mmCIF file of C-alpha atoms in Angstrom:
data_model
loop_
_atom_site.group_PDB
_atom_site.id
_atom_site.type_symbol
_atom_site.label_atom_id
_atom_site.label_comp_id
_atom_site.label_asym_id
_atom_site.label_seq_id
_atom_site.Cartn_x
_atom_site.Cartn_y
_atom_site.Cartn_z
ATOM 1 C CA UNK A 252 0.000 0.000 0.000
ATOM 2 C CA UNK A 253 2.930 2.171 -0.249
ATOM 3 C CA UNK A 254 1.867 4.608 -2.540
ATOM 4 C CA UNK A 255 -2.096 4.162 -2.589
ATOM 5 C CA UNK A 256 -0.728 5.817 1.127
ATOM 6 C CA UNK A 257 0.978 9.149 -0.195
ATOM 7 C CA UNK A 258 -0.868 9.232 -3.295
ATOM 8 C CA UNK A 259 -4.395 10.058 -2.166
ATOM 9 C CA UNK A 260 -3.663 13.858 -1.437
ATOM 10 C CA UNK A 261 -3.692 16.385 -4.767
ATOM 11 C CA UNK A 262 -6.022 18.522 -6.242
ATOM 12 C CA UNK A 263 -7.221 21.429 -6.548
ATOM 13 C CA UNK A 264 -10.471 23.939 -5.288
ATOM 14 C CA UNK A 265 -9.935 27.769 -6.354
ATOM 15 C CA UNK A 266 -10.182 29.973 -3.464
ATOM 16 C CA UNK A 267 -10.674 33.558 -4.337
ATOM 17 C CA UNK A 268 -9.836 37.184 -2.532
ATOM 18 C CA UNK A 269 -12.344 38.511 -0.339
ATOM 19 C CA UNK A 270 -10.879 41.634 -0.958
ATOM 20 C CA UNK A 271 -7.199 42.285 -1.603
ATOM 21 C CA UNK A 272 -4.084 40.204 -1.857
ATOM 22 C CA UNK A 273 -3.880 41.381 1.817
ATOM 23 C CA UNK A 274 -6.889 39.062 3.107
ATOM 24 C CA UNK A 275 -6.553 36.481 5.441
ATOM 25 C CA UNK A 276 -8.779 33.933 4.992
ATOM 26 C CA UNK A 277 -10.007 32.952 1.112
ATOM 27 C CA UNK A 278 -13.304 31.642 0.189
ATOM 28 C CA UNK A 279 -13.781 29.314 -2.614
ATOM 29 C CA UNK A 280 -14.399 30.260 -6.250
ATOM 30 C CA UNK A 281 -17.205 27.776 -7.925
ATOM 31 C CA UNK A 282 -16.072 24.402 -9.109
ATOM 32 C CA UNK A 283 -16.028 25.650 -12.917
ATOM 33 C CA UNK A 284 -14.074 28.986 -12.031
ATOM 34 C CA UNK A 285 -10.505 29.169 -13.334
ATOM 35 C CA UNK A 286 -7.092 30.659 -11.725
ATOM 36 C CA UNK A 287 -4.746 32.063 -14.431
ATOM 37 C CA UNK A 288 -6.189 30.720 -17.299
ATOM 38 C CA UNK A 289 -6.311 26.909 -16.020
ATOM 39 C CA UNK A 290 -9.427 24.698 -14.851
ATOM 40 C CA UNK A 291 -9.382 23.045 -11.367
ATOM 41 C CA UNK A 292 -8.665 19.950 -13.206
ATOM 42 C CA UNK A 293 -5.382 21.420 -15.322
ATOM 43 C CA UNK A 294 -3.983 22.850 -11.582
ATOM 44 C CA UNK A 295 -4.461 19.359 -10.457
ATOM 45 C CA UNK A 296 -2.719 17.339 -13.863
ATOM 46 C CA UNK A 297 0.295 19.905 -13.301
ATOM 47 C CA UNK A 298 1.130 19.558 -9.721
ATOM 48 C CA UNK A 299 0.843 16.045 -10.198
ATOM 49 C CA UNK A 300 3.726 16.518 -12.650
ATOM 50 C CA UNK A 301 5.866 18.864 -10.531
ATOM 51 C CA UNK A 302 5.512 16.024 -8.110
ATOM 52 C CA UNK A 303 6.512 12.773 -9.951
ATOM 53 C CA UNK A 304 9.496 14.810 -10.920
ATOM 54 C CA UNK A 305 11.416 14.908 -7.262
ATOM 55 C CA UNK A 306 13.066 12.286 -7.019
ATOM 56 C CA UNK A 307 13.393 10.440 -3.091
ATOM 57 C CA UNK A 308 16.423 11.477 -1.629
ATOM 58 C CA UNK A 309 17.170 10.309 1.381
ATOM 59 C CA UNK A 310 14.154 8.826 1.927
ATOM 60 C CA UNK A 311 12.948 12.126 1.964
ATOM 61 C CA UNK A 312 10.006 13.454 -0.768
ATOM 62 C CA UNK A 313 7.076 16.034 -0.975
ATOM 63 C CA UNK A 314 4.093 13.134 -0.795
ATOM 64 C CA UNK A 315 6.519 10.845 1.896
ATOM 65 C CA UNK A 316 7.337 13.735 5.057
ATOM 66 C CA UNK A 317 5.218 16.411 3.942
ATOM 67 C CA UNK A 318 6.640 19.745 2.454
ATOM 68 C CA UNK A 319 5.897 22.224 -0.059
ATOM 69 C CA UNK A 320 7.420 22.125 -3.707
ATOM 70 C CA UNK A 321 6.798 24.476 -6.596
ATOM 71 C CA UNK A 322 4.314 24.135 -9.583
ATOM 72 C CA UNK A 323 6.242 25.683 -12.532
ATOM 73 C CA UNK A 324 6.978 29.452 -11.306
ATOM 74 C CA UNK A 325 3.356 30.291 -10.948
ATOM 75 C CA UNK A 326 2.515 28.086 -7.872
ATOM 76 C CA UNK A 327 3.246 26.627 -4.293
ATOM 77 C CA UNK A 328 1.788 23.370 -3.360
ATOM 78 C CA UNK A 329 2.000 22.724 0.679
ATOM 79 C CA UNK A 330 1.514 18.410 1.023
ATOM 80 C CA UNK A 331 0.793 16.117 3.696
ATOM 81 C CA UNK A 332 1.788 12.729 4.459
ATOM 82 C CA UNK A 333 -0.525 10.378 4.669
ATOM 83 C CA UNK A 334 -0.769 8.300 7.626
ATOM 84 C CA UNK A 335 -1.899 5.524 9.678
ATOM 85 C CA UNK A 336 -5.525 6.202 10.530
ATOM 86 C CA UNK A 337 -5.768 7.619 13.984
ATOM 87 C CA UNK A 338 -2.524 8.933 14.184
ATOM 88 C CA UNK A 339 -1.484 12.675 15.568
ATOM 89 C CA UNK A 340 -2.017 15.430 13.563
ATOM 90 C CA UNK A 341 1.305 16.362 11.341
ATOM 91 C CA UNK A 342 2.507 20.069 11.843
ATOM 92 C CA UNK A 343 4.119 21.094 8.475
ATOM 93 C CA UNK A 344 5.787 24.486 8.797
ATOM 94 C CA UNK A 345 6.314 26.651 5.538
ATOM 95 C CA UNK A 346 7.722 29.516 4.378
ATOM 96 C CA UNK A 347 6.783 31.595 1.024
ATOM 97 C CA UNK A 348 7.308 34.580 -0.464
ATOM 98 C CA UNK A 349 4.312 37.512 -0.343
ATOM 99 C CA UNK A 350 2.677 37.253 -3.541
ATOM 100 C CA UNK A 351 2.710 33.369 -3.514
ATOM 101 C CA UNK A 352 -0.707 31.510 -4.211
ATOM 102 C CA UNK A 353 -0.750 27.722 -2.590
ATOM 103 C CA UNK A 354 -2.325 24.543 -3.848
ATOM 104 C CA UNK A 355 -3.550 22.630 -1.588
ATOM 105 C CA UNK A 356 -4.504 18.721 -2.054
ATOM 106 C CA UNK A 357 -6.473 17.141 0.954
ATOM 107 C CA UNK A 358 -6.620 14.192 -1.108
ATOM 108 C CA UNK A 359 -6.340 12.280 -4.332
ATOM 109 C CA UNK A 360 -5.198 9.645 -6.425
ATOM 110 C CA UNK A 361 -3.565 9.027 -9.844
ATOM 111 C CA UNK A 362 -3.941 5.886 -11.867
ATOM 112 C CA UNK A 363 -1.346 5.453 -15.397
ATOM 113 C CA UNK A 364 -0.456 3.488 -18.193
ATOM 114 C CA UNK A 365 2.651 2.591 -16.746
ATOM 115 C CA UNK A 366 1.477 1.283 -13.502
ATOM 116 C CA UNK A 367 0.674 -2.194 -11.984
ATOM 117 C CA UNK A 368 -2.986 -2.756 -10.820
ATOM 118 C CA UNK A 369 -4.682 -1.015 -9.092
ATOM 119 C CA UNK A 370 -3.358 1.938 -10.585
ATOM 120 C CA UNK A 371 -3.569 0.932 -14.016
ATOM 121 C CA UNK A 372 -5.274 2.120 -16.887
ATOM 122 C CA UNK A 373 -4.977 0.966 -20.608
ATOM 123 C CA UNK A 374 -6.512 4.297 -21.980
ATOM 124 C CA UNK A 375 -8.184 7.217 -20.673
ATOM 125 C CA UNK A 376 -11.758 5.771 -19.714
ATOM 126 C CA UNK A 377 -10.007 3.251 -17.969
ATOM 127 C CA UNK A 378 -7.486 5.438 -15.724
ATOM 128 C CA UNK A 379 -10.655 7.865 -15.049
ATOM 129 C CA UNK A 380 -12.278 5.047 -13.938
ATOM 130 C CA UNK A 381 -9.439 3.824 -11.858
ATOM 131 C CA UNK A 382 -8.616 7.081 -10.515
ATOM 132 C CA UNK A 383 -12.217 8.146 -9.628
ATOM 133 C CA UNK A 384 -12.800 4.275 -8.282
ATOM 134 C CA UNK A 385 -10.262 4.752 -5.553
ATOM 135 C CA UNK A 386 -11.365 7.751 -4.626
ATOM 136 C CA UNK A 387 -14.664 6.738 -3.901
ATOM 137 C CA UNK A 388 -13.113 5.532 -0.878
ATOM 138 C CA UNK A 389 -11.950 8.436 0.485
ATOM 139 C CA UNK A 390 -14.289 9.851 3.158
ATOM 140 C CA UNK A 391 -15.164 13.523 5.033
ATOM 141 C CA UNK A 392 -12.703 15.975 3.112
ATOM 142 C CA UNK A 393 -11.949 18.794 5.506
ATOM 143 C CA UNK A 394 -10.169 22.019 4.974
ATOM 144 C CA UNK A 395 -9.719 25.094 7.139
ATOM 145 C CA UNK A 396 -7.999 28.082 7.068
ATOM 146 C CA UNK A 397 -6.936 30.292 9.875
ATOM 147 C CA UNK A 398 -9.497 28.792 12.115
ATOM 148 C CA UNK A 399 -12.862 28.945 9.580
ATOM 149 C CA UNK A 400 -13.894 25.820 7.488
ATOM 150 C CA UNK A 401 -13.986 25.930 4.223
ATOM 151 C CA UNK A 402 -17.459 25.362 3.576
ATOM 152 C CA UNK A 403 -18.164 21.950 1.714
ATOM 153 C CA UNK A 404 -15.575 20.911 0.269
ATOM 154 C CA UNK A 405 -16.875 17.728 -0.840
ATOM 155 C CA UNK A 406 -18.203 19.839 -3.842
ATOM 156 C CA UNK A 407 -14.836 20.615 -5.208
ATOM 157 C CA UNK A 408 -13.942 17.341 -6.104
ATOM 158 C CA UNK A 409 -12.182 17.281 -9.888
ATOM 159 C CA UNK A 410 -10.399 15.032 -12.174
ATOM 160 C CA UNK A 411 -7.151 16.224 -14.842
ATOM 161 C CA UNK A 412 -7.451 15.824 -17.955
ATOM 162 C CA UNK A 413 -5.419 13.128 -19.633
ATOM 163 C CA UNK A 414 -1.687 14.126 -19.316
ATOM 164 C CA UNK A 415 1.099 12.572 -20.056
ATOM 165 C CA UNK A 416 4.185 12.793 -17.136
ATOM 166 C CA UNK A 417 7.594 13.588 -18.148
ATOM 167 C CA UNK A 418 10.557 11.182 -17.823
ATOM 168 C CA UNK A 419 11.019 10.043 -14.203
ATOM 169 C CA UNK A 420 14.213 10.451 -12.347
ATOM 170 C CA UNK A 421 15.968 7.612 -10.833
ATOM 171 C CA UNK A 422 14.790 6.911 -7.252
ATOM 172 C CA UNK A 423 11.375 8.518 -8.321
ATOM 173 C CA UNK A 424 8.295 7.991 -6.337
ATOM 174 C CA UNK A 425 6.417 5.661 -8.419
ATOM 175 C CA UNK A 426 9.335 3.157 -8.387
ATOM 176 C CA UNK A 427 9.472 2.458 -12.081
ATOM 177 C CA UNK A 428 12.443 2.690 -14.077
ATOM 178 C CA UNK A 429 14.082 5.926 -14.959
ATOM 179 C CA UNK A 430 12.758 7.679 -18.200
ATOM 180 C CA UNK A 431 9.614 6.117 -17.564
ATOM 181 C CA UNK A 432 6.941 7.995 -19.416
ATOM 182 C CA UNK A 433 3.077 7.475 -19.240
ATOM 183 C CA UNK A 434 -0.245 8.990 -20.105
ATOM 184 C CA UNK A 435 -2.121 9.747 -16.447
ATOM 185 C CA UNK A 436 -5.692 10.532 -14.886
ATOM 186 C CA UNK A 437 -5.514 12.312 -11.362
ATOM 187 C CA UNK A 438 -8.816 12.195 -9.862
ATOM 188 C CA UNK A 439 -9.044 14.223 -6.235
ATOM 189 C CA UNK A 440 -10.156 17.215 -3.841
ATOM 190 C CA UNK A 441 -8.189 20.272 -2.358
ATOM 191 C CA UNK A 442 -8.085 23.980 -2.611
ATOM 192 C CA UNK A 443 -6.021 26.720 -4.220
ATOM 193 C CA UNK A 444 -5.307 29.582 -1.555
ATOM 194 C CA UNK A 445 -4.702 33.126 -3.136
ATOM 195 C CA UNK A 446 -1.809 35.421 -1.783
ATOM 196 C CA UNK A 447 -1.880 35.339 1.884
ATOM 197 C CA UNK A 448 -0.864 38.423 4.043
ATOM 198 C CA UNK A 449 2.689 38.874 5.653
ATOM 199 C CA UNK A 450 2.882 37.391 8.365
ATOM 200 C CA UNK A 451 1.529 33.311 10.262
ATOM 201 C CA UNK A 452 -1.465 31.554 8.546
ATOM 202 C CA UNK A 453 -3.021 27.827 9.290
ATOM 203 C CA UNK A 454 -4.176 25.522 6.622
ATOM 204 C CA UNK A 455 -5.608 22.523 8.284
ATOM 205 C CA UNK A 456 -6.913 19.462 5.946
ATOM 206 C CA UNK A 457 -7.734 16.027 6.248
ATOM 207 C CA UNK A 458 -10.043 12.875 4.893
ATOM 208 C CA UNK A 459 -9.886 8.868 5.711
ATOM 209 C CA UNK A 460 -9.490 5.891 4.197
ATOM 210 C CA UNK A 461 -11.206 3.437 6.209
ATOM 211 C CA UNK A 462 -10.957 0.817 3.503
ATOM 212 C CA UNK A 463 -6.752 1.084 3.408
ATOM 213 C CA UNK A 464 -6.966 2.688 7.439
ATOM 214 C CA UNK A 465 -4.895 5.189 6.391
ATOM 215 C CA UNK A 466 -6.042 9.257 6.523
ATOM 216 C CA UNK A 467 -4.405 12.582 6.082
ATOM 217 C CA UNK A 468 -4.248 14.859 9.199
ATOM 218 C CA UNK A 469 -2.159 17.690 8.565
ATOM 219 C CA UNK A 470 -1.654 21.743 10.023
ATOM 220 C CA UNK A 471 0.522 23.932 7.351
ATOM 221 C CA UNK A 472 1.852 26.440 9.277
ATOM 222 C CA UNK A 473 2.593 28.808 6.510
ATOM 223 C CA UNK A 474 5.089 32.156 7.045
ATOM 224 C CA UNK A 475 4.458 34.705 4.680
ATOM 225 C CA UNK A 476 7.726 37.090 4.393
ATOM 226 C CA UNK A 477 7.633 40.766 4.333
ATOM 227 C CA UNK A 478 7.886 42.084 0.669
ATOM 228 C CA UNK A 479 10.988 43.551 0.505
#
């Protein structure tokens, strides 16, 4: 269950300003709003690709401790580990720049071409259905930020659209052979946070996996630097 256990965590929910890039706390855009010119689903297919490119060092990746890693130049995504169900909450601290928007997944899986069952796919109906079959297990999606829930965010669950991933590194996550290559379904739910103010915000999120007993139970502690 290795990676059924840090895959179920990315996607992505727009969150937009309540007023300025100052506010604290974002609320969410509707499920068919965009951010930059991308769809929910696009946000989601590209920080699945930013991740599958880190390799593990040190036993050490992204989707394995927790951590933040970039998407492209345009993007921060702050991710949890996912854990034993019933275990402690994981603190993750962070630090970003001002001007930064986050991604967010609570949780989500990927299913490819490439893969052994049961994330395999032989075309794209199949890897939807794969990906969107394993999420079904995934139960209460939670998100809150600086103490106020997000509200429902069972209604921003999303799926990529086919992608295809770029050549993994050696000792990447998915444990297949360097300059692997496949095509790639992400099906999942999270939340893209606008700009934050300067200064100490708190992203909680988490959802179970009863089925696997595994969850995601996580507290970004996220630093905003003063501009300079």
């Amino acid at each position: 269950m290795r990676y059924i256990c840090a895959r179920v965590f990315a996607a992505v929910v727009f969150a937009g300003l309540l007023a300025s890039p100052a506010t604290t706390y974002a609320q969410a855009h509707p499920s068919n709003a965009k951010f930059r010119g991308l769809t929910y689903g696009e946000w989601l297919g590209a920080a699945w690709q930013a991740a599958l490119a880190i390799p593990i060092e040190g036993g050490s990746h992204p989707w394995i401790n927790g951590g933040a890693f970039a998407v492209g130049d345009r993007m921060v995504a702050p991710s949890a580990p996912v854990i034993p169900l019933g275990s402690p909450k994981v603190t993750i601290p962070i630090t970003v720049s001002p001007a930064t928007p986050l991604t967010v997944g609570i949780i989500g899986v990927s299913c490819s071409v490439a893969e052994a069952w049961p994330f395999h796919g032989e075309d794209e109906a199949e890897l939807r259905a794969c990906a969107n079959g394993l999420l079904d297990l995934a139960q209460d999606p939670y998100v809150e930020i600086d103490g106020k829930p997000v509200t429902d965010p069972g209604a921003y669950r999303t799926e990529s659209p086919l992608f295809r991933y770029a050549a993994l590194p050696v000792n990447n996550y998915l444990g297949l052979p360097p300059g692997t290559q496949s095509d790639a379904v992400v099906a999942g739910y999270g939340l893209l946070v606008p700009p934050l103010s300067t200064g100490v915000h708190r992203i909680a999120v988490s959802a179970n996996v009863p089925a696997f007993g595994i969850a995601v139970d996580a507290e970004f502690i996220i630093t905003v630097t003063a501009p300079r």
